[in-house]
JSON list of C-alpha atoms in Angstrom, two decimals:
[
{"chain": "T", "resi": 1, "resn": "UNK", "atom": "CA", "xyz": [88.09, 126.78, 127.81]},
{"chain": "T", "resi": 2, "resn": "UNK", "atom": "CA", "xyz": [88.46, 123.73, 129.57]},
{"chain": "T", "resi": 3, "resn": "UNK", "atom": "CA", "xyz": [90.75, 121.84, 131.87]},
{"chain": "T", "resi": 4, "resn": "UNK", "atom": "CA", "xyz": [92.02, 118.55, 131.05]},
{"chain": "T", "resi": 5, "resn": "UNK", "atom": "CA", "xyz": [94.65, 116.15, 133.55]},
{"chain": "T", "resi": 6, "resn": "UNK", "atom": "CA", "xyz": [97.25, 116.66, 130.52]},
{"chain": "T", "resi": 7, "resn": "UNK", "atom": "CA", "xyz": [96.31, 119.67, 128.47]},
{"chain": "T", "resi": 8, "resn": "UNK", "atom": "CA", "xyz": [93.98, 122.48, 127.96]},
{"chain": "T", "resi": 9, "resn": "UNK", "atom": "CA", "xyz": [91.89, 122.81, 124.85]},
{"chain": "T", "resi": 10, "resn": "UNK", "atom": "CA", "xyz": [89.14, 124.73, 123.76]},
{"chain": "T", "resi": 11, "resn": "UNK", "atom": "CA", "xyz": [85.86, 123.67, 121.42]},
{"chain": "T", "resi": 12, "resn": "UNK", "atom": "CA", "xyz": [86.84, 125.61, 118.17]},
{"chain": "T", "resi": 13, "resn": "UNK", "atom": "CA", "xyz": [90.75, 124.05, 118.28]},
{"chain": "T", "resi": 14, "resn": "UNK", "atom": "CA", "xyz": [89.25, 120.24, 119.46]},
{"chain": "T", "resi": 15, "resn": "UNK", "atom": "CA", "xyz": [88.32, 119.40, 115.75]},
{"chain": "T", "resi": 16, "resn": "UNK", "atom": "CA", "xyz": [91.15, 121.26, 113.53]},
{"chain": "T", "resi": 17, "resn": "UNK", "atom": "CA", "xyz": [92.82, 118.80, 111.29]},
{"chain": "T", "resi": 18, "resn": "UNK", "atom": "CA", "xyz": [93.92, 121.50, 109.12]},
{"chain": "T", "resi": 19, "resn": "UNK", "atom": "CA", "xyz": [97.26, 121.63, 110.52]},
{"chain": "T", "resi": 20, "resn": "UNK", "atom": "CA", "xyz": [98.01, 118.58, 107.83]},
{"chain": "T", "resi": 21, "resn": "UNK", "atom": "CA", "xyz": [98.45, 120.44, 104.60]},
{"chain": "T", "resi": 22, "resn": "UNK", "atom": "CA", "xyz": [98.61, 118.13, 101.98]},
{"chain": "T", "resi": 23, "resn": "UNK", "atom": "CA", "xyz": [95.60, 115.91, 102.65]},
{"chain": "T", "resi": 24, "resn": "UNK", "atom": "CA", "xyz": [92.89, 115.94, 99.94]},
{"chain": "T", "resi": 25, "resn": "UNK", "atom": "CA", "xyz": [89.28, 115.56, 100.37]},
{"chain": "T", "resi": 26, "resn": "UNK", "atom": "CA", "xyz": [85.97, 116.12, 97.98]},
{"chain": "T", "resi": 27, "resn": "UNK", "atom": "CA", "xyz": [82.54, 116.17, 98.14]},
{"chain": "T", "resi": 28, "resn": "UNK", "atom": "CA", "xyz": [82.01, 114.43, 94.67]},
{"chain": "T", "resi": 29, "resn": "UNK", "atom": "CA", "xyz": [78.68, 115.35, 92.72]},
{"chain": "T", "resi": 30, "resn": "UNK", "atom": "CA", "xyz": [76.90, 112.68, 94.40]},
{"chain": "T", "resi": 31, "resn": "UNK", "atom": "CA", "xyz": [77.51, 114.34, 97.24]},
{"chain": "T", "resi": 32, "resn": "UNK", "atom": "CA", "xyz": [76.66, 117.57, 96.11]},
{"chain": "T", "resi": 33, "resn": "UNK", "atom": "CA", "xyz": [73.71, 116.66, 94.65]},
{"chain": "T", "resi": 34, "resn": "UNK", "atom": "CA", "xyz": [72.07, 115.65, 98.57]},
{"chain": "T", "resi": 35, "resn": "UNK", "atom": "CA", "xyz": [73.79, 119.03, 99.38]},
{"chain": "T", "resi": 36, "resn": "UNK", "atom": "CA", "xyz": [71.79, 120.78, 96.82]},
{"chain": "T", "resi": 37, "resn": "UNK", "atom": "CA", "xyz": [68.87, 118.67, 97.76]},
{"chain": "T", "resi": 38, "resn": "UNK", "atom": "CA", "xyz": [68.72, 120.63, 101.21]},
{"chain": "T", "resi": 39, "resn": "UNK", "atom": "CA", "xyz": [69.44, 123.43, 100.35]},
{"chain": "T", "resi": 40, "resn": "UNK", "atom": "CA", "xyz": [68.02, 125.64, 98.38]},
{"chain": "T", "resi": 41, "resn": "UNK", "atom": "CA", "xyz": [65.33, 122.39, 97.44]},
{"chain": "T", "resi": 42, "resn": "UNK", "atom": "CA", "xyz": [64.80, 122.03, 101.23]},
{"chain": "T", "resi": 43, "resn": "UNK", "atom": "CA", "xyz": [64.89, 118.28, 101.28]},
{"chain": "T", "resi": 44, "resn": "UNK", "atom": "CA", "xyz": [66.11, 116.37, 104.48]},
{"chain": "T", "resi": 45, "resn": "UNK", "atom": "CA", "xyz": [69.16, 114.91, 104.97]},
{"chain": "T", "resi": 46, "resn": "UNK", "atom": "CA", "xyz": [69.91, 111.15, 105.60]},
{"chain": "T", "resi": 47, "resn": "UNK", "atom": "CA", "xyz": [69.09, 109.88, 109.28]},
{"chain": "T", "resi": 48, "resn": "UNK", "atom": "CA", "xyz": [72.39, 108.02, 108.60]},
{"chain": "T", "resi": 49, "resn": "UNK", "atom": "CA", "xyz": [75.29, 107.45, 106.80]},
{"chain": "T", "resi": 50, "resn": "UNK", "atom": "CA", "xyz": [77.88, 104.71, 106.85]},
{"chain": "T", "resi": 51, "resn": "UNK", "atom": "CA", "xyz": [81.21, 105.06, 106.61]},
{"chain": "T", "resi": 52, "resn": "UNK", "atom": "CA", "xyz": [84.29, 102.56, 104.85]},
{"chain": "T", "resi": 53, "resn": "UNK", "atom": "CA", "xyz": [87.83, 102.91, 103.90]},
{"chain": "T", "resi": 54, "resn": "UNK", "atom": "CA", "xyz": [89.37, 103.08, 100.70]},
{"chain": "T", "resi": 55, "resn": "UNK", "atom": "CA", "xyz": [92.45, 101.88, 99.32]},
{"chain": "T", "resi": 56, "resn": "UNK", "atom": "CA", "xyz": [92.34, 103.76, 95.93]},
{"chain": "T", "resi": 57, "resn": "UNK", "atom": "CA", "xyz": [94.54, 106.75, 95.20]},
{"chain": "T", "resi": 58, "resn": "UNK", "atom": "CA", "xyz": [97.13, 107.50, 97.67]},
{"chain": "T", "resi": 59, "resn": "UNK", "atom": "CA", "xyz": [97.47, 108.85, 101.39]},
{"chain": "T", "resi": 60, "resn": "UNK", "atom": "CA", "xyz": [97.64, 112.43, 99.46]},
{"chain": "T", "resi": 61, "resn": "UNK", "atom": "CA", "xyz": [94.93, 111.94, 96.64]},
{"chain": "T", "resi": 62, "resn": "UNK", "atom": "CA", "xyz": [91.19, 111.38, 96.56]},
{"chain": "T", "resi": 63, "resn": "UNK", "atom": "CA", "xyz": [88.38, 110.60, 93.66]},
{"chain": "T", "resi": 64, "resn": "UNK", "atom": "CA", "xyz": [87.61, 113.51, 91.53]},
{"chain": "T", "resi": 65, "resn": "UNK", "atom": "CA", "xyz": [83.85, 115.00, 91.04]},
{"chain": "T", "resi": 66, "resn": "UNK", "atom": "CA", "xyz": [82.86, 112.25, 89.19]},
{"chain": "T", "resi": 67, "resn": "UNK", "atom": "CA", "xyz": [84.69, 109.23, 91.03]},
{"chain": "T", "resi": 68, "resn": "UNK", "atom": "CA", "xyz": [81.91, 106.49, 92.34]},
{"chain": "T", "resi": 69, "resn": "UNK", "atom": "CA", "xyz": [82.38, 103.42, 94.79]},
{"chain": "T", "resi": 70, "resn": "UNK", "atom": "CA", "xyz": [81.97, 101.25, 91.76]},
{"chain": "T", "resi": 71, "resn": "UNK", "atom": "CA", "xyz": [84.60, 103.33, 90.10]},
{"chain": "T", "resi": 72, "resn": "UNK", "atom": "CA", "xyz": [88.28, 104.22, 90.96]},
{"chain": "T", "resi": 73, "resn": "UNK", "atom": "CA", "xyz": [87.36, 104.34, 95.32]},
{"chain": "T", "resi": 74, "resn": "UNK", "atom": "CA", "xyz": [88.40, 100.89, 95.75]},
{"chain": "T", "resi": 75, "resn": "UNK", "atom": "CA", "xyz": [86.45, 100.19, 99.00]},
{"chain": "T", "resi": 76, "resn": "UNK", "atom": "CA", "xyz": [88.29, 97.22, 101.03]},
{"chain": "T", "resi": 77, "resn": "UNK", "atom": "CA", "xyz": [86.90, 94.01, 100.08]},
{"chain": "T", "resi": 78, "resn": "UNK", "atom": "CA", "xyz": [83.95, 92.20, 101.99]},
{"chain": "T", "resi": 79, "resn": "UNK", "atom": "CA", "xyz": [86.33, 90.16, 103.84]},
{"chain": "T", "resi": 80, "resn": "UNK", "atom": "CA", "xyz": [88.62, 89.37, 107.19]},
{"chain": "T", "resi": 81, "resn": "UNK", "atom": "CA", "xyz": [85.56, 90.99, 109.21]},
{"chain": "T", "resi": 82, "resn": "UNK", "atom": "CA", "xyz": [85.30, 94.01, 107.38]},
{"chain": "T", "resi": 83, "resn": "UNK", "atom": "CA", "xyz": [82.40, 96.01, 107.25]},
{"chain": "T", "resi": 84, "resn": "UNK", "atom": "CA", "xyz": [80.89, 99.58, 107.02]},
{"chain": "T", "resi": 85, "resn": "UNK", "atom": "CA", "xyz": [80.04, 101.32, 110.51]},
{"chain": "T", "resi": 86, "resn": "UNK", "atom": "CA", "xyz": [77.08, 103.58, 110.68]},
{"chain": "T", "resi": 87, "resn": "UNK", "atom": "CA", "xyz": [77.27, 107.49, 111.44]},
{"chain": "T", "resi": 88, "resn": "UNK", "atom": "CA", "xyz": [73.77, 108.49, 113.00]},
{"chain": "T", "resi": 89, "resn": "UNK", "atom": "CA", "xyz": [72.88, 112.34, 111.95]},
{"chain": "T", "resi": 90, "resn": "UNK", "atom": "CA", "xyz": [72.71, 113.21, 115.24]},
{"chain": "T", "resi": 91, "resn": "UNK", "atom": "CA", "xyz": [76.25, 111.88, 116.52]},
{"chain": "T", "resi": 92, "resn": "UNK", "atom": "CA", "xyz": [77.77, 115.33, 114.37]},
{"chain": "T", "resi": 93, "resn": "UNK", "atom": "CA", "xyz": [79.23, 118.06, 116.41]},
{"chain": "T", "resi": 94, "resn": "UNK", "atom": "CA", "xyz": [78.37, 121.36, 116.32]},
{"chain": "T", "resi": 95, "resn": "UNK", "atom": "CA", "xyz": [81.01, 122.79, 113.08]},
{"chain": "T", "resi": 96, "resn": "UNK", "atom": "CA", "xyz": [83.55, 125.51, 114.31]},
{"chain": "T", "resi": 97, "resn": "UNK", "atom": "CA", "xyz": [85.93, 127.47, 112.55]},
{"chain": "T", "resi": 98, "resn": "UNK", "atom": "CA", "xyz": [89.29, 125.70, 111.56]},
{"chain": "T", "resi": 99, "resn": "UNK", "atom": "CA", "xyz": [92.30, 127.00, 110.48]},
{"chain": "T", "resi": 100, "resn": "UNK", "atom": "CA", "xyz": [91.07, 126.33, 106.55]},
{"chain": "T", "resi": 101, "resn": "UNK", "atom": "CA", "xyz": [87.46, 126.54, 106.98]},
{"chain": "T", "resi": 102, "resn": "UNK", "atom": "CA", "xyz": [84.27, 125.39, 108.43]},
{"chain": "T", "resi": 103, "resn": "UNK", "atom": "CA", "xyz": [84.60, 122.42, 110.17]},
{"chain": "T", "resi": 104, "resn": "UNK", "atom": "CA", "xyz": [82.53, 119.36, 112.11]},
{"chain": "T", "resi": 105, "resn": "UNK", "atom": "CA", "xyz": [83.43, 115.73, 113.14]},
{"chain": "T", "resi": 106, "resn": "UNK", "atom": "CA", "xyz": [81.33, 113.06, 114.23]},
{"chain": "T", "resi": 107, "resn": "UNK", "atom": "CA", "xyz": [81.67, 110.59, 117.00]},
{"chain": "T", "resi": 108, "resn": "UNK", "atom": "CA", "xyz": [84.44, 108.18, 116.31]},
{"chain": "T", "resi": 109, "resn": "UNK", "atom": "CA", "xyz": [83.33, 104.96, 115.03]},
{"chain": "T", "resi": 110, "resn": "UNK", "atom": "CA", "xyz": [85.90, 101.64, 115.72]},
{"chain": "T", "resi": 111, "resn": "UNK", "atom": "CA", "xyz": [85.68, 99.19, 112.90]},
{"chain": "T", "resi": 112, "resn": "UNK", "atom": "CA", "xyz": [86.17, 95.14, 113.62]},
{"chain": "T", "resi": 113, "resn": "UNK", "atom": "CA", "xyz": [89.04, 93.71, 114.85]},
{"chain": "T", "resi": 114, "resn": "UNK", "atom": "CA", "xyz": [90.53, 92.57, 110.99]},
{"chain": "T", "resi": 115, "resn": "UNK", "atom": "CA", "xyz": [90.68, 88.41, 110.46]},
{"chain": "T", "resi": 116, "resn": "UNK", "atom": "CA", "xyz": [92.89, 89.13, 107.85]},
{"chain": "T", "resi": 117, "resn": "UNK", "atom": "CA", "xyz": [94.54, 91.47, 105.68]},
{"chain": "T", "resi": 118, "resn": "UNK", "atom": "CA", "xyz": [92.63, 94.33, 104.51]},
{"chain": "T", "resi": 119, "resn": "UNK", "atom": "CA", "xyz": [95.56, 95.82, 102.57]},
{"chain": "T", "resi": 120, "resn": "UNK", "atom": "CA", "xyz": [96.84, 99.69, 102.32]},
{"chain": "T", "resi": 121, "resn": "UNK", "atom": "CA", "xyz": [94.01, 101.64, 103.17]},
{"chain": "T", "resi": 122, "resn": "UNK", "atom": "CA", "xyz": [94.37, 105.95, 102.19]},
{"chain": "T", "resi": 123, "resn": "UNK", "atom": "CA", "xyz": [91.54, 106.95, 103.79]},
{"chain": "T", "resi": 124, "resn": "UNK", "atom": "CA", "xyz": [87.56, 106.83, 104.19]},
{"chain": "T", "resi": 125, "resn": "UNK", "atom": "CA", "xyz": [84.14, 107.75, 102.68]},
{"chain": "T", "resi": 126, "resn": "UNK", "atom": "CA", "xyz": [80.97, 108.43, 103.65]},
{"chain": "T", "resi": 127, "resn": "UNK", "atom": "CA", "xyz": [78.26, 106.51, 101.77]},
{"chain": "T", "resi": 128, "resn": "UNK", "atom": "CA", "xyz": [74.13, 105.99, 101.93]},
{"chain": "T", "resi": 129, "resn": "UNK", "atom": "CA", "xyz": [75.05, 102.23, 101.90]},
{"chain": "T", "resi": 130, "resn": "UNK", "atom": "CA", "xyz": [75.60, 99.71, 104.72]},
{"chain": "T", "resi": 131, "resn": "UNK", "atom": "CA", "xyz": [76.72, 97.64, 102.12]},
{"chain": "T", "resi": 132, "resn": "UNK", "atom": "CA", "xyz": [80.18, 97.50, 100.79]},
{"chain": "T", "resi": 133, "resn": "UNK", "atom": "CA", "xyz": [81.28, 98.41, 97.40]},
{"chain": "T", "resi": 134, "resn": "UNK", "atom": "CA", "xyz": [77.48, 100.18, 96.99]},
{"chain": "T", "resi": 135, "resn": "UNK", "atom": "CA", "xyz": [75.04, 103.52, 97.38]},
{"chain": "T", "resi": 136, "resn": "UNK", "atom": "CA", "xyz": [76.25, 106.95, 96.70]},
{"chain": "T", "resi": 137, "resn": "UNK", "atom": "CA", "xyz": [79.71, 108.25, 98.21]},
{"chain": "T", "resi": 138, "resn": "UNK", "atom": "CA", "xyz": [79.06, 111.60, 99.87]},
{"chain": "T", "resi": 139, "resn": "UNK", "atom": "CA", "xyz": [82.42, 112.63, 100.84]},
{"chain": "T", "resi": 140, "resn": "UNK", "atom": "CA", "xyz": [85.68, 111.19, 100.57]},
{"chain": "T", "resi": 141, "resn": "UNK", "atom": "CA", "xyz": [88.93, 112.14, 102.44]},
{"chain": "T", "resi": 142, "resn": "UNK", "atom": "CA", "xyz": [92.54, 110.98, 102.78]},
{"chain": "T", "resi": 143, "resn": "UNK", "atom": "CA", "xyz": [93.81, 110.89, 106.26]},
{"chain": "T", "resi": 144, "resn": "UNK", "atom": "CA", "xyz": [94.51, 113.90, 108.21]},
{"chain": "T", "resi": 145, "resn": "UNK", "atom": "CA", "xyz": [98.22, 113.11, 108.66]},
{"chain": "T", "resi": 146, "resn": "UNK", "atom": "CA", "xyz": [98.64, 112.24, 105.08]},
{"chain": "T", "resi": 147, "resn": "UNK", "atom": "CA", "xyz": [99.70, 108.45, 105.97]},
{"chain": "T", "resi": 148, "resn": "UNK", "atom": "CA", "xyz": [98.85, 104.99, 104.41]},
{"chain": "T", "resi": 149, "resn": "UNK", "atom": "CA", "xyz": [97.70, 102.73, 106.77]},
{"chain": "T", "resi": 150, "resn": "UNK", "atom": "CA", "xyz": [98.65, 98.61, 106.04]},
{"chain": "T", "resi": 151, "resn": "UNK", "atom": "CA", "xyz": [95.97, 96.93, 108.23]},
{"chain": "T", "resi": 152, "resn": "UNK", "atom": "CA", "xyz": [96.72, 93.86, 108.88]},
{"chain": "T", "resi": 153, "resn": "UNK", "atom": "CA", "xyz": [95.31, 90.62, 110.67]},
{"chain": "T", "resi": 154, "resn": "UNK", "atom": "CA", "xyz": [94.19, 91.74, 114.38]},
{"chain": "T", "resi": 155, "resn": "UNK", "atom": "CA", "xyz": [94.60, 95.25, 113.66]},
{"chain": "T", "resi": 156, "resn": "UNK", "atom": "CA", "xyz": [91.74, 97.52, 115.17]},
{"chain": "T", "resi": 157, "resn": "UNK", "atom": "CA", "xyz": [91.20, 101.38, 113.90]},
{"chain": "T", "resi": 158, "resn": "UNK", "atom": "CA", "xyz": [88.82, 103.87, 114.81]},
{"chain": "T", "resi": 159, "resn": "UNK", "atom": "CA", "xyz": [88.24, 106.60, 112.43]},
{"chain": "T", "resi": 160, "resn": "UNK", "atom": "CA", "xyz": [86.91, 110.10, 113.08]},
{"chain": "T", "resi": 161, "resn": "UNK", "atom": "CA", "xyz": [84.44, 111.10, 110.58]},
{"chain": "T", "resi": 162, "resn": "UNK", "atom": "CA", "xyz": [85.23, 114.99, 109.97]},
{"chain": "T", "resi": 163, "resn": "UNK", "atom": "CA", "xyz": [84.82, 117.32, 106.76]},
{"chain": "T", "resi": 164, "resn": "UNK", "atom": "CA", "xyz": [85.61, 120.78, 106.28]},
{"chain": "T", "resi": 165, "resn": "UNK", "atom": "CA", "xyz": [83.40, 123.14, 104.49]},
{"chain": "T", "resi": 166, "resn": "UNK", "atom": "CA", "xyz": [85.31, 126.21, 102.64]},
{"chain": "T", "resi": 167, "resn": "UNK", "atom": "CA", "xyz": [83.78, 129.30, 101.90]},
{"chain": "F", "resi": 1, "resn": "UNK", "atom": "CA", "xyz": [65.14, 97.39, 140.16]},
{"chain": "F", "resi": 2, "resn": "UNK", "atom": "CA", "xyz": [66.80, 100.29, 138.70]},
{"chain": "F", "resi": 3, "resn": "UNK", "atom": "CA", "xyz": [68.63, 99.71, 135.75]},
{"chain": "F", "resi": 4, "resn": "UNK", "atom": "CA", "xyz": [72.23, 101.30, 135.79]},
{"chain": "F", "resi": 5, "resn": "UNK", "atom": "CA", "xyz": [72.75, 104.43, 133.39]},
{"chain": "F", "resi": 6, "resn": "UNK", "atom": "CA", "xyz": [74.88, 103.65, 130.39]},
{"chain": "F", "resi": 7, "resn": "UNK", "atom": "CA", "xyz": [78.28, 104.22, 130.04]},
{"chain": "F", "resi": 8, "resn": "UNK", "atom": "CA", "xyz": [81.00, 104.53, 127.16]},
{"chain": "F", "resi": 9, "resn": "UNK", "atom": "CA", "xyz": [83.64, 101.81, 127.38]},
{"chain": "F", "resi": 10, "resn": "UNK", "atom": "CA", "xyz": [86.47, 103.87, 128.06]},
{"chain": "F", "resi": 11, "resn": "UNK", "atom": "CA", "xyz": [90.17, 102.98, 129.04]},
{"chain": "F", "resi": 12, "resn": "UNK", "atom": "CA", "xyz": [91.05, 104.49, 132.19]},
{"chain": "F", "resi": 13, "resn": "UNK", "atom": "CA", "xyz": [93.75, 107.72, 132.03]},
{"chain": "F", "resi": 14, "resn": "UNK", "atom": "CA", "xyz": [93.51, 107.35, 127.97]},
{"chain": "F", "resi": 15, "resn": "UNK", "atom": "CA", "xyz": [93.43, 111.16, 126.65]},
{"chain": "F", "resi": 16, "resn": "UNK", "atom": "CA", "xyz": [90.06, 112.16, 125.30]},
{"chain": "F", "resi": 17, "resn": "UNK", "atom": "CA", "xyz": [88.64, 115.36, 124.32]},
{"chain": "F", "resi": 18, "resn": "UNK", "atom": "CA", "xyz": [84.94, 116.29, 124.70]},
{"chain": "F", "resi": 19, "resn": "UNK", "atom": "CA", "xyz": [82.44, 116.48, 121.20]},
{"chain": "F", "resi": 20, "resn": "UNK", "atom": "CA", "xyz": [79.71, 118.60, 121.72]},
{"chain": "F", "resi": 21, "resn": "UNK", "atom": "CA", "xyz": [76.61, 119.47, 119.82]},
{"chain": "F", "resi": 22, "resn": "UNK", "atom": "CA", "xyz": [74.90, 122.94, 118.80]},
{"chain": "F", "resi": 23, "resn": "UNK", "atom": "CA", "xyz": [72.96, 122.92, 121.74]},
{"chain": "F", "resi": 24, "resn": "UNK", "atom": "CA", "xyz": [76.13, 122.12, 123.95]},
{"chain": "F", "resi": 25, "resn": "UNK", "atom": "CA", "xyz": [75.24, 118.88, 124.92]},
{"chain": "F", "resi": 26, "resn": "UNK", "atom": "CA", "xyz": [78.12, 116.40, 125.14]},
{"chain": "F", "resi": 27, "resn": "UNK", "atom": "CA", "xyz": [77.55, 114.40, 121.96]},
{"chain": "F", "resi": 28, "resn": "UNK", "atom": "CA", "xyz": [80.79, 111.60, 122.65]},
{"chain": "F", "resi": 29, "resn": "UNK", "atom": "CA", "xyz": [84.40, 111.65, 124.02]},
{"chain": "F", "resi": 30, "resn": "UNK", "atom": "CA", "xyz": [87.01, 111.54, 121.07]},
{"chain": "F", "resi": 31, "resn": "UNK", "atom": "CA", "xyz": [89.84, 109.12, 122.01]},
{"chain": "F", "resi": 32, "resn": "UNK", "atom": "CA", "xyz": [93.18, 110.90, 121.24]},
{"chain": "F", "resi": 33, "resn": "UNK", "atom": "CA", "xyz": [96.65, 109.48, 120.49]},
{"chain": "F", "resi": 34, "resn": "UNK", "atom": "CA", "xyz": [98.19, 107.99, 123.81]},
{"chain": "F", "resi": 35, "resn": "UNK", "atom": "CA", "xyz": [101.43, 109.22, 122.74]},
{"chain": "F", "resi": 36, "resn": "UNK", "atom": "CA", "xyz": [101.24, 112.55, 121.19]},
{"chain": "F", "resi": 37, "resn": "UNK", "atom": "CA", "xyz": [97.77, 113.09, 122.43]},
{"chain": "F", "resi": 38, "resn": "UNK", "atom": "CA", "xyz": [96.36, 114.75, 118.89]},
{"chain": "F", "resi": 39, "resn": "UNK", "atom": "CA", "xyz": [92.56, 114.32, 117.13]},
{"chain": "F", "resi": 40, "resn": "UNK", "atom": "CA", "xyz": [93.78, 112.57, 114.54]},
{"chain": "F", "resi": 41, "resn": "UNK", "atom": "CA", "xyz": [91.12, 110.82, 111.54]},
{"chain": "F", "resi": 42, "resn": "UNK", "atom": "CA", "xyz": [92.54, 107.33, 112.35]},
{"chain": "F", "resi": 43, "resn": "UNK", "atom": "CA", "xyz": [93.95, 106.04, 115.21]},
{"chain": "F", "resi": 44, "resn": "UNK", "atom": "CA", "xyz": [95.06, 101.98, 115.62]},
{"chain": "F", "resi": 45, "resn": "UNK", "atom": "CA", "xyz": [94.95, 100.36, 118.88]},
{"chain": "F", "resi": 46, "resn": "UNK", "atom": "CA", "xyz": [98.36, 98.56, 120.19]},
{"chain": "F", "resi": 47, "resn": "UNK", "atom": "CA", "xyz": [97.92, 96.77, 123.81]},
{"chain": "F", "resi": 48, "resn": "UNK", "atom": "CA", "xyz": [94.93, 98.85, 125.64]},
{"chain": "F", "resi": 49, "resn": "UNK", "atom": "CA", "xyz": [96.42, 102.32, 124.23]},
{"chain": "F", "resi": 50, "resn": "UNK", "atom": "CA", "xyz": [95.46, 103.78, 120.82]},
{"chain": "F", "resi": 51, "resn": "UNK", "atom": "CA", "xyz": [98.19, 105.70, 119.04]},
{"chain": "F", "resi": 52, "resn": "UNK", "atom": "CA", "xyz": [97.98, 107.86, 115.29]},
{"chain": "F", "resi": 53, "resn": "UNK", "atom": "CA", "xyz": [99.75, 106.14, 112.63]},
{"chain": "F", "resi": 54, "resn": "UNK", "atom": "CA", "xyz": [103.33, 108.57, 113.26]},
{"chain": "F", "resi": 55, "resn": "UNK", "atom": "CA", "xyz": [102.99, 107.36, 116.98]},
{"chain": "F", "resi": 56, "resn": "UNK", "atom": "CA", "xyz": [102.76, 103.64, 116.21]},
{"chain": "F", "resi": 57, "resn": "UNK", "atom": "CA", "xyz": [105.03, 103.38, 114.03]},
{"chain": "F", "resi": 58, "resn": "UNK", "atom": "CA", "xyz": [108.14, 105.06, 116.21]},
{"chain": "F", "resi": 59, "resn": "UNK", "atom": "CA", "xyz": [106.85, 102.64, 118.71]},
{"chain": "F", "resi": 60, "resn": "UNK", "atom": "CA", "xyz": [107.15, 99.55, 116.37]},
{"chain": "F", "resi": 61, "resn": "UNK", "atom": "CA", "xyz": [110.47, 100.24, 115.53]},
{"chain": "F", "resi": 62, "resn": "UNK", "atom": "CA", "xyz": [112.30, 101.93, 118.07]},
{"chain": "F", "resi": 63, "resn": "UNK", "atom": "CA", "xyz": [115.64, 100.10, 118.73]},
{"chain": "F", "resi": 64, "resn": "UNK", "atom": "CA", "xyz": [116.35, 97.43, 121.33]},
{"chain": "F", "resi": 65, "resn": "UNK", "atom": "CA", "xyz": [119.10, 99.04, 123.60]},
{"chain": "F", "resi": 66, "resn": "UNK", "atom": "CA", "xyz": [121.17, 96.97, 126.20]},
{"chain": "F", "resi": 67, "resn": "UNK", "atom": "CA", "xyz": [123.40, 98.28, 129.13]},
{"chain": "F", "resi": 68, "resn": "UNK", "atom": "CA", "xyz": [126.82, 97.75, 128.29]},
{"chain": "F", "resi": 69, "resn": "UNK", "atom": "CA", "xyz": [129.23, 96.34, 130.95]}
]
């Protein structure tokens, strides 16, 4: 356990979004299919992975198994500064138990200041693409506390990359 | 001429919380809410604080009260 000026907090509590119930997220079959391809195939994983928001669905709702960026994600457009931010393998966290499964987040990444409006965004995937609106979505995931966000001209957000495996 | 270590760009007395690796090491520091100080999967910065979307928001609209004489 450590000791922090405001609170106290231990490692396997730090990363526990479960406490929002009703936020959805999926590993779609592209996903699983790089899953699969480590294990039991053995393959390695991606040295990176880049990360973008969606506006598709709602704050409470995610793609199903078959959903693709091309699809029904709805990636914010190219535009007003916006842009995927990378997620190096090796900025993960070591996973921990959460109150609904296995968990792990990655360091946060802060996306550009916005130049204009980027619209209503429900929450973010991670993709094998720099590029917007391409590559393979890995895992997709509403917001942990199940909100919209509206980003608008000079907004700034920084997302925390997190997924929970369940047994 | 030494060269000075890096260092995160980090907002002095802004809550964080550690992230560590498997091996322990300290991987990054995870800003938290200003307000409510939770781990939350977005956070929006407003002035030099960051706040979760249920934080901001109250801020944003939270009336204007005057004394009353």
């Amino acid at each position: 356990m450590f000791m922090h000026q405001h609170h106290s907090y231990g490692r396997d509590s730090d990363l526990d979004f479960s406490d929002s119930l009703a936020m959805a997220e999926i590993f779609p079959n592209e996903g699983l299919t790089l899953i699969y391809a480590g294990f039991p195939k053995g393959g390695a994983g991606p040295a990176n992975s880049w990360i973008g928001l969606f506006t598709g669905y709602t704050a409470s709702t995610v793609g199903t198994s078959v959903a693709t960026i091309t699809s029904t994600w709805a990636e914010v457009a190219s535009a007003g500064a916006y842009a995927r931010q990378t997620i190096s393998s090796a900025s993960w966290g070591t996973a921990a138990t959460t109150q609904s499964g296995w968990g792990s987040a990655a360091a946060q990444v802060t996306f550009a200041t916005a130049t204009a409006v980027w619209g209503t965004v429900n929450g973010f995937v991670v993709t094998n693409s720099l590029n917007q609106g391409a590559g393979v979505v890995y895992f997709g995931a509403n917001f942990d506390d199940v909100t919209a966000v509206a980003v608008n001209t000079n907004d700034i957000l920084k997302i925390t990359p997190s997924w929970i495996y369940t047994g | 001429m030494s060269v000075a270590p890096w260092e995160p760009k980090v907002i002095k007395g802004h809550p964080e919380t550690e992230l560590f690796n498997e091996a322990g090491d300290l991987i990054s520091m995870l800003t938290l809410c200003s307000h409510c100080e939770s781990l939350r999967t977005i956070i929006l910065l407003v002035g030099d604080r960051w706040y979760c979307s249920s934080c901001r928001a109250e801020g944003s609209s939270k009336p204007k009260m005057f004394p009353i004489s």
